[in-house]
Amino acid sequence: MNLMEYQGKELFKRAGIPVPRSGHAVDAHQVADYIEKTVGEWVVKAQVLMGGRGKAGKIKFANTADEGRSVATDILATPMPPNRQNPKGEPINSLLVEEKLPIAKEAYCAITIDRTAKKPVIMVSRFGGMDIEEVAEKHPDSIAKFYVDTAIGYSPFIGRELAFESELDAGYRKQLPSIVGALYDLFFRYGAKLVEINPLVLTTDGKVYASDAKVELDDDALFRNPEFAEWQKHLPLDEDEQLASKAGLGIRNFRRFDGNVGTMANGAGLAMATMDAVTNAGGKIANFLDVGGGANAERVRNCYELVVNNTGAKAFFINIFGGITRGDEVAKGIVQAMEETSSRKIPLVIRLTGTNEEEGRRILAKAGMTPVETMDEGAKRAVELAK
Amino acid sequence: MNLMEYQGKELFKRAGIPVPRSGHAVDAHQVADYIEKTVGEWVVKAQVLMGGRGKAGKIKFANTADEGRSVATDILATPMPPNRQNPKGEPINSLLVEEKLPIAKEAYCAITIDRTAKKPVIMVSRFGGMDIEEVAEKHPDSIAKFYVDTAIGYSPFIGRELAFESELDAGYRKQLPSIVGALYDLFFRYGAKLVEINPLVLTTDGKVYASDAKVELDDDALFRNPEFAEWQKHLPLDEDEQLASKAGLGIRNFRRFDGNVGTMANGAGLAMATMDAVTNAGGKIANFLDVGGGANAERVRNCYELVVNNTGAKAFFINIFGGITRGDEVAKGIVQAMEETSSRKIPLVIRLTGTNEEEGRRILAKAGMTPVETMDEGAKRAVELAK
Amino acid sequence: MSIFLDKNSKVIVQGITGAEGSYHTDRMVKYGTHVVGGVTPGKGGQKTPQGLPVFDTVKDAVEATGATHTCIFVPPPFAADALYEAYEAGITFAVCITEGVPVHDMLKVVGTTPGMRIIGPNCPGLVSPGKASIGIMPGHVFTPGKVGLISRSGTLTYEVVDLLTRAGIGQSTCIGIGGDPIIGTTFVDCLREFKNDPETTAVVVCGEIGGSDEEDAAAFISRHMPETPIVGFIGGRNAPPGKSLGHAGAIISGNFGTPQSKIAAFKAAGVPVADRPSDIPRLLAERLAVTV
Amino acid sequence: MSIFLDKNSKVIVQGITGAEGSYHTDRMVKYGTHVVGGVTPGKGGQKTPQGLPVFDTVKDAVEATGATHTCIFVPPPFAADALYEAYEAGITFAVCITEGVPVHDMLKVVGTTPGMRIIGPNCPGLVSPGKASIGIMPGHVFTPGKVGLISRSGTLTYEVVDLLTRAGIGQSTCIGIGGDPIIGTTFVDCLREFKNDPETTAVVVCGEIGGSDEEDAAAFISRHMPETPIVGFIGGRNAPPGKSLGHAGAIISGNFGTPQSKIAAFKAAGVPVADRPSDIPRLLAERLAVTV
């Protein structure tokens, strides 16, 4: 779960990371109200998950309530424009009104997980306010890294070392160790996969603030902080994610494409291999669908309806290799789907092997269905049927 | 710093350890008031650091406000009687009025530090409500122990293992892992050297409560929780501790005895060896005094006055072996003390060696003082002078 | 020979009386695995339908049976606790089947349990064909032989094993290492073991998009196993970039993690990469023919 | 020979520009210790009055000088951080002089820094006479020789060393291990090193009341060093029970920790216990005469 800036900053505040004064607003009226009540110079920022807000004109300054109303109206008028990662753009549902900082320097600080080292890695760069990928390309040596021993955790020397190694302006030095420490606490306490401050601002009066906040929480750890379920409601799910969620799947278990061969498999690896098999057979895939481990008949039926009703599939290849998933349960689900559903019916190619395979085949046979033997065979057949 | 029961229970509450409802009262009137407002059956307990409250009649039951007033008056009427560890007893300054629990079972749970293993050790016994030393003697096998790996910390299986190994009543099982976990959090977060729940009560309706709370905080970690400084004010210091504190020493750096040879040394080890030397020379020691490492002239002077004005010393043996403490500073302090103090003057024997020894000797020589060469010689001379 | 697991490895099951634990214990026992008991707190002293003793704690189980291996079927919030319990009881090999374990739990566990090998989490376990199986893999597709198999995906493992078996190529040990961002045992860890196993003569590495495990494996092969016949496969080659499909392991990020990067790394290490799982047996046969 | 430290050990000082650090660095250098630099964050690039380089971080210092030993003079809240900084920079031997380090800080540090030997905290350091000194011990009382000395107390160490030197008995290495409840290196750790040091022929163990380090040492001696001439001393024999004198190490509790228990343990291990420090040289001479 990726958090919006205002949500990330709420966590920053709790962890003791200094953030500028701010107010969250859902319309231009609230923006004007906030500025009216709180004298100062302000920045109004679109609250979206996509990057590139500045370039898209979704961050604007305002010194009076009227200016605030006006820029807020501007920002809210159009959604975030699409980019490569987000081909549909993103609607803007709220704004953050934030104190304008007298910026002297901008730096970068983040903590994420290094899969190979199997450790949290803290990164600091003296180049802030720009895409870190760009920094990594242009100034690779400017990024200082520290791999944290999880048995020890954070200790202030880490922040000191990073400040010296990244050659941060001396003005950061005193404050960095405690800010990085607080960021590490947050990272660990809330089970984050990424926490990022970009830019980490040094003001002309020598203070350090997190001027932006990017937090990605581990979905698997959300149960430890039930309040995040509430936050999640305010986050935009794209249509695919909404559909997956409604069907009782993980939001990442379903994704649509332009093709006409529907696919479903158990396990992400097999589901990807199934898509590859359809492509290899000359077909175009209509979707990715991982039905998950240990799926029961009802889940299988839901998935059938999900694909048939929401994709351009003209044929449907169901590829199950049972392990924790049992063939009999899958077969029952398919039979139920075909018998009970009110959805349109499309040609079905089933491949069913592994755990309880025989029982599954018996159930399918009773309903007049004969599974194919291999994945390649099934893919080929489905591609033909979709033509 | 040892906490009173009511202070320990305040920490328990914060950590999420279930404790009975209670109110803290400083006189019989407040006890009656509390019971008046809160219907129930109550226990009134003297708040002291000494053990043995039950046997001393300092824990009594009360079901009405009148009973409460009466038992509170009784309890407050006399101080805790002396025992071996506390030869002067202890005044009773406040009371805890606590819900009377319907007790089904009593167990014991504690966490302390094992010096040899260099690990926290969690202990659970199915024998609660009695002295753990007594349990250790009579039922040594009933105490289950777990040495915690500090790189890992607490994990719930530890509580489960302890519950099974100590053969706790099954009623404890579900709740023990989280209670021990909370206790470990408290132990770690507040820097405790000991946390103890005795008894840990299982009620007739299947709930588990900490019915008593013993917490010893590490004095060296108090700076991390400034609020404890406030708490410390409510804790009784004995006279020696008060005197040490006033002289700017650690409360454990000064202790008086019945003899007539005053002693002072730098470092607890040398101070103890100095006492031993006086005893070996046939003398009786008037006090233990460790002036600490790196003492300056002013501290030395304060210590001189502390001994001369508050003990029965007829002679004073100052034994300094400089390391981090410098001989010149000590010599200056002694000279200042002799020249400026308004205190009575007693014969002084000085032994001064180690860091900056020559400079120190010069300063003493100027003031007409000649140090002895060895500890044994100094002790012998001081014993003679005290006769 | 095999790695990690053989007929004599003494295995316990944590969560043995739960639905999954009980079902798969039965299958492991039937496969021939030397399961010596299991753990469910509060059920110590009972017996499973197979007659296996149930203990309250792993410590009790290890003391009574001498178990060294464990298979963990517990819900995600309790997986780290189960791993630590196994570790403190002296278990040296733990397979964690559980899906959905918080990544920080695994970060901490892998950093603080030196000396205990962990397979998974979110993995199907491993099989040393004809000897023993720990986990949830369908035993009947395996056949004993000399090819080692490592895969990040569970069901894809079965698929590939099935193809190998049908092609008459037996396996020494097949390991599903799991698809989570932080796993106990990586491709490289497994390759190192296979390298030292005299009866494993070839290896199949089934990777997928995301992460850099495949690139690390290629580097290891090129340095330490240049002579060993090894065939690679990368799942998800037709996944569009920037989208995350299924488990977190399959997120493409940066230059690493793309199918192109992984295929290039394998090829640079002299490892042919199969276009589809069904090509694996043929490529392997070719590599074996060249080597032999 | 000596243990832990010799003329070639490269030493840095953490907190080198502070009052204590600066003063004792000067004394260490004058004693002949191979001090190669020091650390004070923000003062990197400066030189000390002795011309030693100052670095911003231990990592920088280790990279530039190859230091393996460190001496820590920082205030108590920062001692654990300083030890971790040394550990992560690859330092293998750390002396922590700081008094008043929270006991939980040390619990965690000693449990998570495998491979780094820590002396202290709240200790005076160690001296290998005629070679090098790390810490705050007054160098002039030491003389080179073959007796190892271990003590929980700082000033008592000087006292005993002074007596040995005056009696013409030189020392190989003298270590003040510190009086806190949790210390990095115990009597037993030092005894093990002395046992393996060919040029240490006898040892003096200066214990005190409280804790069970002396009892552990006696058990080790009886098992592993029964032939070595060893003399013991227990400070605080006249301290009344139940009272706590000075540092926490001197709290008497239970059966362990009393002077009686410690003296009995030493005697059972064949270790004579001196009634007063001034008896130590005589007892040692007697033990040496018997052995030789």
JSON list of C-alpha atoms in Angstrom, two decimals, chain D residues 79-135:
[
{"chain": "D", "resi": 79, "resn": "ALA", "atom": "CA", "xyz": [28.93, 4.66, 24.53]},
{"chain": "D", "resi": 80, "resn": "ALA", "atom": "CA", "xyz": [26.82, 1.95, 22.84]},
{"chain": "D", "resi": 81, "resn": "ASP", "atom": "CA", "xyz": [26.78, 3.99, 19.63]},
{"chain": "D", "resi": 82, "resn": "ALA", "atom": "CA", "xyz": [30.57, 4.35, 19.79]},
{"chain": "D", "resi": 83, "resn": "LEU", "atom": "CA", "xyz": [30.98, 0.60, 20.28]},
{"chain": "D", "resi": 84, "resn": "TYR", "atom": "CA", "xyz": [28.68, -0.16, 17.35]},
{"chain": "D", "resi": 85, "resn": "GLU", "atom": "CA", "xyz": [30.51, 2.34, 15.19]},
{"chain": "D", "resi": 86, "resn": "ALA", "atom": "CA", "xyz": [33.79, 0.59, 16.04]},
{"chain": "D", "resi": 87, "resn": "TYR", "atom": "CA", "xyz": [32.25, -2.82, 15.36]},
{"chain": "D", "resi": 88, "resn": "GLU", "atom": "CA", "xyz": [30.85, -1.90, 11.97]},
{"chain": "D", "resi": 89, "resn": "ALA", "atom": "CA", "xyz": [34.17, -0.33, 11.00]},
{"chain": "D", "resi": 90, "resn": "GLY", "atom": "CA", "xyz": [35.93, -3.63, 11.64]},
{"chain": "D", "resi": 91, "resn": "ILE", "atom": "CA", "xyz": [37.61, -2.85, 14.95]},
{"chain": "D", "resi": 92, "resn": "THR", "atom": "CA", "xyz": [38.32, -6.08, 16.82]},
{"chain": "D", "resi": 93, "resn": "PHE", "atom": "CA", "xyz": [39.35, -4.78, 20.24]},
{"chain": "D", "resi": 94, "resn": "ALA", "atom": "CA", "xyz": [37.54, -1.99, 22.08]},
{"chain": "D", "resi": 95, "resn": "VAL", "atom": "CA", "xyz": [38.22, -0.55, 25.50]},
{"chain": "D", "resi": 96, "resn": "CYS", "atom": "CA", "xyz": [35.30, 1.45, 26.90]},
{"chain": "D", "resi": 97, "resn": "ILE", "atom": "CA", "xyz": [36.37, 3.70, 29.76]},
{"chain": "D", "resi": 98, "resn": "THR", "atom": "CA", "xyz": [32.98, 5.39, 30.14]},
{"chain": "D", "resi": 99, "resn": "GLU", "atom": "CA", "xyz": [31.31, 5.04, 33.54]},
{"chain": "D", "resi": 100, "resn": "GLY", "atom": "CA", "xyz": [27.52, 4.99, 33.83]},
{"chain": "D", "resi": 101, "resn": "VAL", "atom": "CA", "xyz": [26.60, 3.20, 30.59]},
{"chain": "D", "resi": 102, "resn": "PRO", "atom": "CA", "xyz": [22.99, 1.91, 30.85]},
{"chain": "D", "resi": 103, "resn": "VAL", "atom": "CA", "xyz": [23.06, -1.82, 31.52]},
{"chain": "D", "resi": 104, "resn": "HIS", "atom": "CA", "xyz": [20.57, -2.55, 28.72]},
{"chain": "D", "resi": 105, "resn": "ASP", "atom": "CA", "xyz": [22.85, -0.81, 26.24]},
{"chain": "D", "resi": 106, "resn": "MET", "atom": "CA", "xyz": [25.65, -3.18, 27.21]},
{"chain": "D", "resi": 107, "resn": "LEU", "atom": "CA", "xyz": [23.35, -6.21, 27.21]},
{"chain": "D", "resi": 108, "resn": "LYS", "atom": "CA", "xyz": [22.47, -5.46, 23.63]},
{"chain": "D", "resi": 109, "resn": "VAL", "atom": "CA", "xyz": [25.99, -4.56, 22.54]},
{"chain": "D", "resi": 110, "resn": "VAL", "atom": "CA", "xyz": [27.62, -7.69, 23.96]},
{"chain": "D", "resi": 111, "resn": "GLY", "atom": "CA", "xyz": [24.89, -9.85, 22.39]},
{"chain": "D", "resi": 112, "resn": "THR", "atom": "CA", "xyz": [25.23, -8.36, 18.91]},
{"chain": "D", "resi": 113, "resn": "THR", "atom": "CA", "xyz": [28.94, -7.76, 18.30]},
{"chain": "D", "resi": 114, "resn": "PRO", "atom": "CA", "xyz": [30.38, -11.24, 17.85]},
{"chain": "D", "resi": 115, "resn": "GLY", "atom": "CA", "xyz": [34.08, -11.20, 17.05]},
{"chain": "D", "resi": 116, "resn": "MET", "atom": "CA", "xyz": [34.86, -7.88, 18.72]},
{"chain": "D", "resi": 117, "resn": "ARG", "atom": "CA", "xyz": [36.42, -8.07, 22.17]},
{"chain": "D", "resi": 118, "resn": "ILE", "atom": "CA", "xyz": [35.18, -5.36, 24.50]},
{"chain": "D", "resi": 119, "resn": "ILE", "atom": "CA", "xyz": [36.94, -4.46, 27.73]},
{"chain": "D", "resi": 120, "resn": "GLY", "atom": "CA", "xyz": [34.70, -2.61, 30.18]},
{"chain": "D", "resi": 121, "resn": "PRO", "atom": "CA", "xyz": [32.75, -0.41, 30.31]},
{"chain": "D", "resi": 122, "resn": "ASN", "atom": "CA", "xyz": [33.53, 1.50, 33.49]},
{"chain": "D", "resi": 123, "resn": "CYS", "atom": "CA", "xyz": [37.06, 0.19, 33.44]},
{"chain": "D", "resi": 124, "resn": "PRO", "atom": "CA", "xyz": [40.58, 1.66, 33.50]},
{"chain": "D", "resi": 125, "resn": "GLY", "atom": "CA", "xyz": [41.76, -0.28, 30.44]},
{"chain": "D", "resi": 126, "resn": "LEU", "atom": "CA", "xyz": [44.82, -2.46, 30.16]},
{"chain": "D", "resi": 127, "resn": "VAL", "atom": "CA", "xyz": [48.60, -2.25, 30.08]},
{"chain": "D", "resi": 128, "resn": "SER", "atom": "CA", "xyz": [51.15, -4.60, 28.56]},
{"chain": "D", "resi": 129, "resn": "PRO", "atom": "CA", "xyz": [54.10, -3.17, 30.51]},
{"chain": "D", "resi": 130, "resn": "GLY", "atom": "CA", "xyz": [56.96, -1.82, 28.46]},
{"chain": "D", "resi": 131, "resn": "LYS", "atom": "CA", "xyz": [54.86, -2.17, 25.30]},
{"chain": "D", "resi": 132, "resn": "ALA", "atom": "CA", "xyz": [51.60, -0.32, 25.28]},
{"chain": "D", "resi": 133, "resn": "SER", "atom": "CA", "xyz": [48.72, 1.00, 27.37]},
{"chain": "D", "resi": 134, "resn": "ILE", "atom": "CA", "xyz": [45.10, 1.58, 26.42]},
{"chain": "D", "resi": 135, "resn": "GLY", "atom": "CA", "xyz": [43.06, 3.51, 28.93]}
]
